[in-house]
Every structure is written in structure tokens, then in C-alpha cells.
Amino acid sequence: AQKVTQAQTEISVVEKEDVTLDCVYETRDTTYYLFWYKQPPSGELVFLIRRNSFDEQNEISGRYSWNFQKSTSSFNFTITASQVVDSAVYFCALRPGSARQLTFGSGTQLTVLP
Amino acid sequence: ETGVTQTPRHLVMGMTNKKSLKCEQHLGHNAMYWYKQSAKKPLELMFVYNFKEQTENNSVPSRFSPECPNSSHLFLHLHTLQPEDSALYLCASSQDEGGTYNEQFFGPGTRLTVL
């Protein structure tokens, strides 16, 4: 069985602060994929990143960075110098390598205050 | 139109009504999905279609009936719904090749309210 836990239900920060969103997962599969999606108030889930279980290299894309640690089954997401437009619900998701089904966490509501 | 579109964006219906949700993907993908997003619950996968064939049905009640006439269009037919079916219904698509399942791209969703 797959499980994704996002323990932070809501986070508020002031603009320009850095913020880290936590994601912990459980799976028995040796091959799997991890994802982060952003859901702004408009409702559409926006794909941010995909990592596979064999690639533990951290990734940076502009103000976004991701820290994948297999030893702790975590895939954390950091936003540097947050902006008001970053306000959204962020979902972490897991998919086994052999199936289409995505298992989503319950999401973290991020509010960036001006 | 680009990406994944869904209509209508908002729908209010009574428990005895019949309505349909429409999804169209303009990405050339071969797999399409319906998800349900209820308040304070994780997204739940409802149905998966690959090349127009339904490959997954996650124990969804029969009052939800999907239809996939081609790989670009996906419908969700609704009848005799319950108030607890009120939710955001999201459609997604992906390009799956030779057992490799790629990331899913989502539409904006239909906000459904059942009275």
C-alpha cells in the first residue's frame, strides 16, 4: 500500500521568507516516482516536478528546490524568497513504477503575506 | 485551447437530475483520468482510461458513469447523486508509453454542488 503524509496542514509566512513543505511517503515498491503539484485558488493542479526513486540528486529550479532523501522516505520542497503568488495548496504525490495510480497527500495550504 | 479543459466550471444539481461533465485534452496524450477532491480529503482517483479503454475503476458508485469516446475526450455522467458527492471533479491526462507512465496534467476542475 502507498501512503503520503503532509503533516503541515497550513503554513503562513511573510513575503521574502524561505519556507519548506514536508512530505513523507511509504511504499514497498523499489521503483516509484514522487511528484509535487501546486493548486492555486483557480483549482487547477499545476505539475512542478517528478523524481524517480533511483535519482536522489537534489534539484533546483529558480526559487524552488527539492530534497529527496530515501533514507528517511522524505521529499521536501523549499521555496526561497517566497512571493504572494506562491500562495496555494501544495500536494505531494507518489506513484509506483508499474502503475498509473497517484497517491496524494492531504496537501499543505501555504499563505504568503505581503 | 491548450492543455486540459473542463466544462462546466461550476454545476449545481438536484439529487434527481442527470448531468454530464466534459473534459478535453489538447496535449495528444493517450490516457485520461477522473479524480474527486472533497473538502479536507486527499484527491481520490475514480477512473482511468487508456486508449479509450477503461483500465481502472476505484470502487466508484454506479451513479457515476464515465465515457471515453476517443483519447481526447472524457465524460462523467451523473445521475441520482447524493449531497456527499459535492466536490471538485478534476480531469487529468498523461502520455504513457511502453509501460512508462508519465506525469499527469490536470484541468481546472468542475465544482459540483448537489442539493
Short mmCIF file of N, CA and C in Angstrom, two decimals, chain A residues 37-107:
data_model
loop_
_atom_site.label_atom_id
_atom_site.label_comp_id
_atom_site.label_asym_id
_atom_site.label_seq_id
_atom_site.Cartn_x
_atom_site.Cartn_y
_atom_site.Cartn_z
N TYR A 37 2.72 18.98 -6.83
CA TYR A 37 1.78 19.77 -7.61
C TYR A 37 1.38 21.00 -6.79
N LYS A 38 1.06 22.07 -7.51
CA LYS A 38 0.58 23.30 -6.88
C LYS A 38 -0.87 23.51 -7.30
N GLN A 39 -1.74 23.84 -6.35
CA GLN A 39 -3.13 24.12 -6.67
C GLN A 39 -3.48 25.53 -6.21
N PRO A 40 -3.45 26.49 -7.14
CA PRO A 40 -3.84 27.86 -6.79
C PRO A 40 -5.35 27.92 -6.59
N PRO A 41 -5.86 29.07 -6.14
CA PRO A 41 -7.31 29.19 -5.90
C PRO A 41 -8.17 28.84 -7.12
N SER A 42 -7.64 28.97 -8.31
CA SER A 42 -8.42 28.66 -9.51
C SER A 42 -8.76 27.17 -9.60
N GLY A 43 -8.05 26.33 -8.87
CA GLY A 43 -8.42 24.92 -8.80
C GLY A 43 -7.55 23.97 -9.58
N GLU A 44 -6.91 24.44 -10.63
CA GLU A 44 -6.13 23.55 -11.48
C GLU A 44 -4.85 23.10 -10.78
N LEU A 45 -4.55 21.82 -10.82
CA LEU A 45 -3.28 21.34 -10.27
C LEU A 45 -2.18 21.55 -11.29
N VAL A 46 -1.14 22.22 -10.89
CA VAL A 46 -0.03 22.52 -11.78
C VAL A 46 1.14 21.62 -11.41
N PHE A 47 1.61 20.87 -12.38
CA PHE A 47 2.73 19.96 -12.16
C PHE A 47 4.01 20.77 -11.93
N LEU A 48 4.76 20.41 -10.88
CA LEU A 48 6.01 21.11 -10.58
C LEU A 48 7.23 20.25 -10.85
N ILE A 49 7.22 19.01 -10.37
CA ILE A 49 8.41 18.18 -10.50
C ILE A 49 8.07 16.70 -10.37
N ARG A 50 8.87 15.88 -11.03
CA ARG A 50 8.82 14.43 -10.88
C ARG A 50 10.23 13.93 -10.59
N ARG A 51 10.35 13.05 -9.60
CA ARG A 51 11.62 12.39 -9.31
C ARG A 51 11.40 10.89 -9.29
N ASN A 52 12.37 10.13 -9.78
CA ASN A 52 12.26 8.69 -9.65
C ASN A 52 13.12 8.21 -8.49
N SER A 53 12.81 7.02 -8.02
CA SER A 53 13.41 6.51 -6.79
C SER A 53 14.90 6.24 -6.91
N PHE A 54 15.42 6.22 -8.13
CA PHE A 54 16.85 5.95 -8.31
C PHE A 54 17.68 7.22 -8.41
N ASP A 55 17.02 8.34 -8.38
CA ASP A 55 17.72 9.59 -8.55
C ASP A 55 17.56 10.45 -7.31
N GLU A 56 18.54 10.40 -6.42
CA GLU A 56 18.44 11.15 -5.18
C GLU A 56 19.08 12.52 -5.25
N GLN A 57 19.45 12.92 -6.43
CA GLN A 57 20.05 14.24 -6.57
C GLN A 57 19.02 15.31 -6.26
N ASN A 58 19.42 16.29 -5.48
CA ASN A 58 18.52 17.40 -5.22
C ASN A 58 18.41 18.26 -6.47
N GLU A 59 17.29 18.93 -6.59
CA GLU A 59 17.06 19.72 -7.78
C GLU A 59 16.67 21.14 -7.41
N ILE A 60 17.14 22.06 -8.22
CA ILE A 60 16.81 23.48 -8.01
C ILE A 60 16.26 24.01 -9.32
N SER A 61 15.15 24.73 -9.21
CA SER A 61 14.57 25.39 -10.38
C SER A 61 14.14 26.78 -9.95
N GLY A 62 14.98 27.75 -10.24
CA GLY A 62 14.68 29.12 -9.81
C GLY A 62 14.61 29.22 -8.29
N ARG A 63 13.46 29.62 -7.77
CA ARG A 63 13.31 29.77 -6.31
C ARG A 63 12.88 28.46 -5.65
N TYR A 64 12.62 27.46 -6.46
CA TYR A 64 12.16 26.17 -5.94
C TYR A 64 13.32 25.19 -5.83
N SER A 65 13.32 24.40 -4.76
CA SER A 65 14.30 23.32 -4.66
C SER A 65 13.65 22.14 -3.95
N TRP A 66 14.16 20.95 -4.28
CA TRP A 66 13.58 19.73 -3.73
C TRP A 66 14.69 18.88 -3.14
N ASN A 67 14.42 18.33 -1.95
CA ASN A 67 15.38 17.50 -1.23
C ASN A 67 14.79 16.11 -1.08
N PHE A 68 15.33 15.15 -1.83
CA PHE A 68 14.84 13.78 -1.80
C PHE A 68 15.81 12.95 -0.97
N GLN A 69 15.32 12.36 0.11
CA GLN A 69 16.15 11.51 0.96
C GLN A 69 15.47 10.16 1.14
N LYS A 70 16.00 9.17 0.46
CA LYS A 70 15.42 7.83 0.53
C LYS A 70 15.54 7.25 1.93
N SER A 71 16.62 7.59 2.63
CA SER A 71 16.86 7.01 3.96
C SER A 71 15.77 7.38 4.95
N THR A 72 15.17 8.55 4.74
CA THR A 72 14.09 8.98 5.64
C THR A 72 12.74 9.01 4.92
N SER A 73 12.71 8.49 3.69
CA SER A 73 11.47 8.48 2.89
C SER A 73 10.83 9.86 2.85
N SER A 74 11.64 10.83 2.53
CA SER A 74 11.11 12.19 2.50
C SER A 74 11.44 12.87 1.17
N PHE A 75 10.58 13.76 0.79
CA PHE A 75 10.75 14.52 -0.47
C PHE A 75 10.23 15.92 -0.19
N ASN A 76 11.09 16.73 0.42
CA ASN A 76 10.69 18.05 0.87
C ASN A 76 10.90 19.12 -0.20
N PHE A 77 10.09 20.14 -0.11
CA PHE A 77 10.04 21.20 -1.14
C PHE A 77 10.29 22.54 -0.45
N THR A 78 11.28 23.27 -0.93
CA THR A 78 11.61 24.57 -0.35
C THR A 78 11.39 25.68 -1.37
N ILE A 79 10.72 26.72 -0.93
CA ILE A 79 10.57 27.93 -1.74
C ILE A 79 11.43 29.01 -1.09
N THR A 80 12.34 29.53 -1.85
CA THR A 80 13.25 30.58 -1.36
C THR A 80 12.67 31.94 -1.72
N ALA A 81 12.80 32.88 -0.81
CA ALA A 81 12.31 34.25 -1.06
C ALA A 81 10.87 34.22 -1.56
N SER A 82 9.98 33.70 -0.73
CA SER A 82 8.59 33.48 -1.12
C SER A 82 7.93 34.78 -1.60
N GLN A 83 6.94 34.59 -2.47
CA GLN A 83 6.17 35.71 -3.00
C GLN A 83 4.68 35.44 -2.79
N VAL A 84 3.91 36.49 -2.84
CA VAL A 84 2.46 36.35 -2.62
C VAL A 84 1.85 35.37 -3.62
N VAL A 85 2.38 35.36 -4.84
CA VAL A 85 1.84 34.46 -5.88
C VAL A 85 2.12 32.99 -5.58
N ASP A 86 2.96 32.72 -4.60
CA ASP A 86 3.21 31.33 -4.21
C ASP A 86 2.09 30.78 -3.34
N SER A 87 1.19 31.64 -2.90
CA SER A 87 0.07 31.19 -2.06
C SER A 87 -0.77 30.18 -2.83
N ALA A 88 -0.91 29.00 -2.26
CA ALA A 88 -1.63 27.91 -2.93
C ALA A 88 -1.64 26.71 -2.00
N VAL A 89 -2.32 25.66 -2.43
CA VAL A 89 -2.20 24.37 -1.75
C VAL A 89 -1.20 23.54 -2.53
N TYR A 90 -0.27 22.96 -1.83
CA TYR A 90 0.77 22.16 -2.48
C TYR A 90 0.57 20.69 -2.09
N PHE A 91 0.58 19.84 -3.12
CA PHE A 91 0.37 18.42 -2.91
C PHE A 91 1.62 17.65 -3.30
N CYS A 92 1.97 16.70 -2.45
CA CYS A 92 2.99 15.73 -2.75
C CYS A 92 2.27 14.44 -3.18
N ALA A 93 2.83 13.71 -4.13
CA ALA A 93 2.16 12.50 -4.60
C ALA A 93 3.19 11.43 -4.92
N LEU A 94 2.73 10.19 -4.87
CA LEU A 94 3.60 9.02 -5.08
C LEU A 94 2.95 8.10 -6.09
N ARG A 95 3.74 7.53 -6.97
CA ARG A 95 3.21 6.56 -7.92
C ARG A 95 4.17 5.40 -8.05
N PRO A 96 3.65 4.16 -7.94
CA PRO A 96 4.54 3.00 -8.17
C PRO A 96 5.04 3.00 -9.60
N GLY A 97 6.20 2.40 -9.81
CA GLY A 97 6.75 2.40 -11.15
C GLY A 97 5.93 1.63 -12.16
N SER A 98 5.12 0.69 -11.68
CA SER A 98 4.39 -0.19 -12.59
C SER A 98 2.92 0.16 -12.73
N ALA A 99 2.50 1.30 -12.22
CA ALA A 99 1.07 1.63 -12.26
C ALA A 99 0.86 3.11 -12.48
N ARG A 100 -0.35 3.45 -12.90
CA ARG A 100 -0.67 4.85 -13.14
C ARG A 100 -1.16 5.57 -11.90
N GLN A 101 -1.66 4.81 -10.94
CA GLN A 101 -2.36 5.45 -9.82
C GLN A 101 -1.45 6.33 -8.99
N LEU A 102 -1.85 7.59 -8.85
CA LEU A 102 -1.15 8.54 -7.99
C LEU A 102 -1.80 8.51 -6.62
N THR A 103 -0.99 8.44 -5.58
CA THR A 103 -1.49 8.60 -4.21
C THR A 103 -1.06 9.97 -3.74
N PHE A 104 -2.04 10.79 -3.40
CA PHE A 104 -1.75 12.16 -2.99
C PHE A 104 -1.73 12.28 -1.48
N GLY A 105 -0.91 13.22 -0.99
CA GLY A 105 -1.02 13.63 0.39
C GLY A 105 -2.22 14.56 0.54
N SER A 106 -2.48 14.97 1.76
CA SER A 106 -3.67 15.79 2.02
C SER A 106 -3.43 17.26 1.70
N GLY A 107 -2.20 17.62 1.35
CA GLY A 107 -1.93 18.99 0.92
C GLY A 107 -1.53 19.91 2.05
#
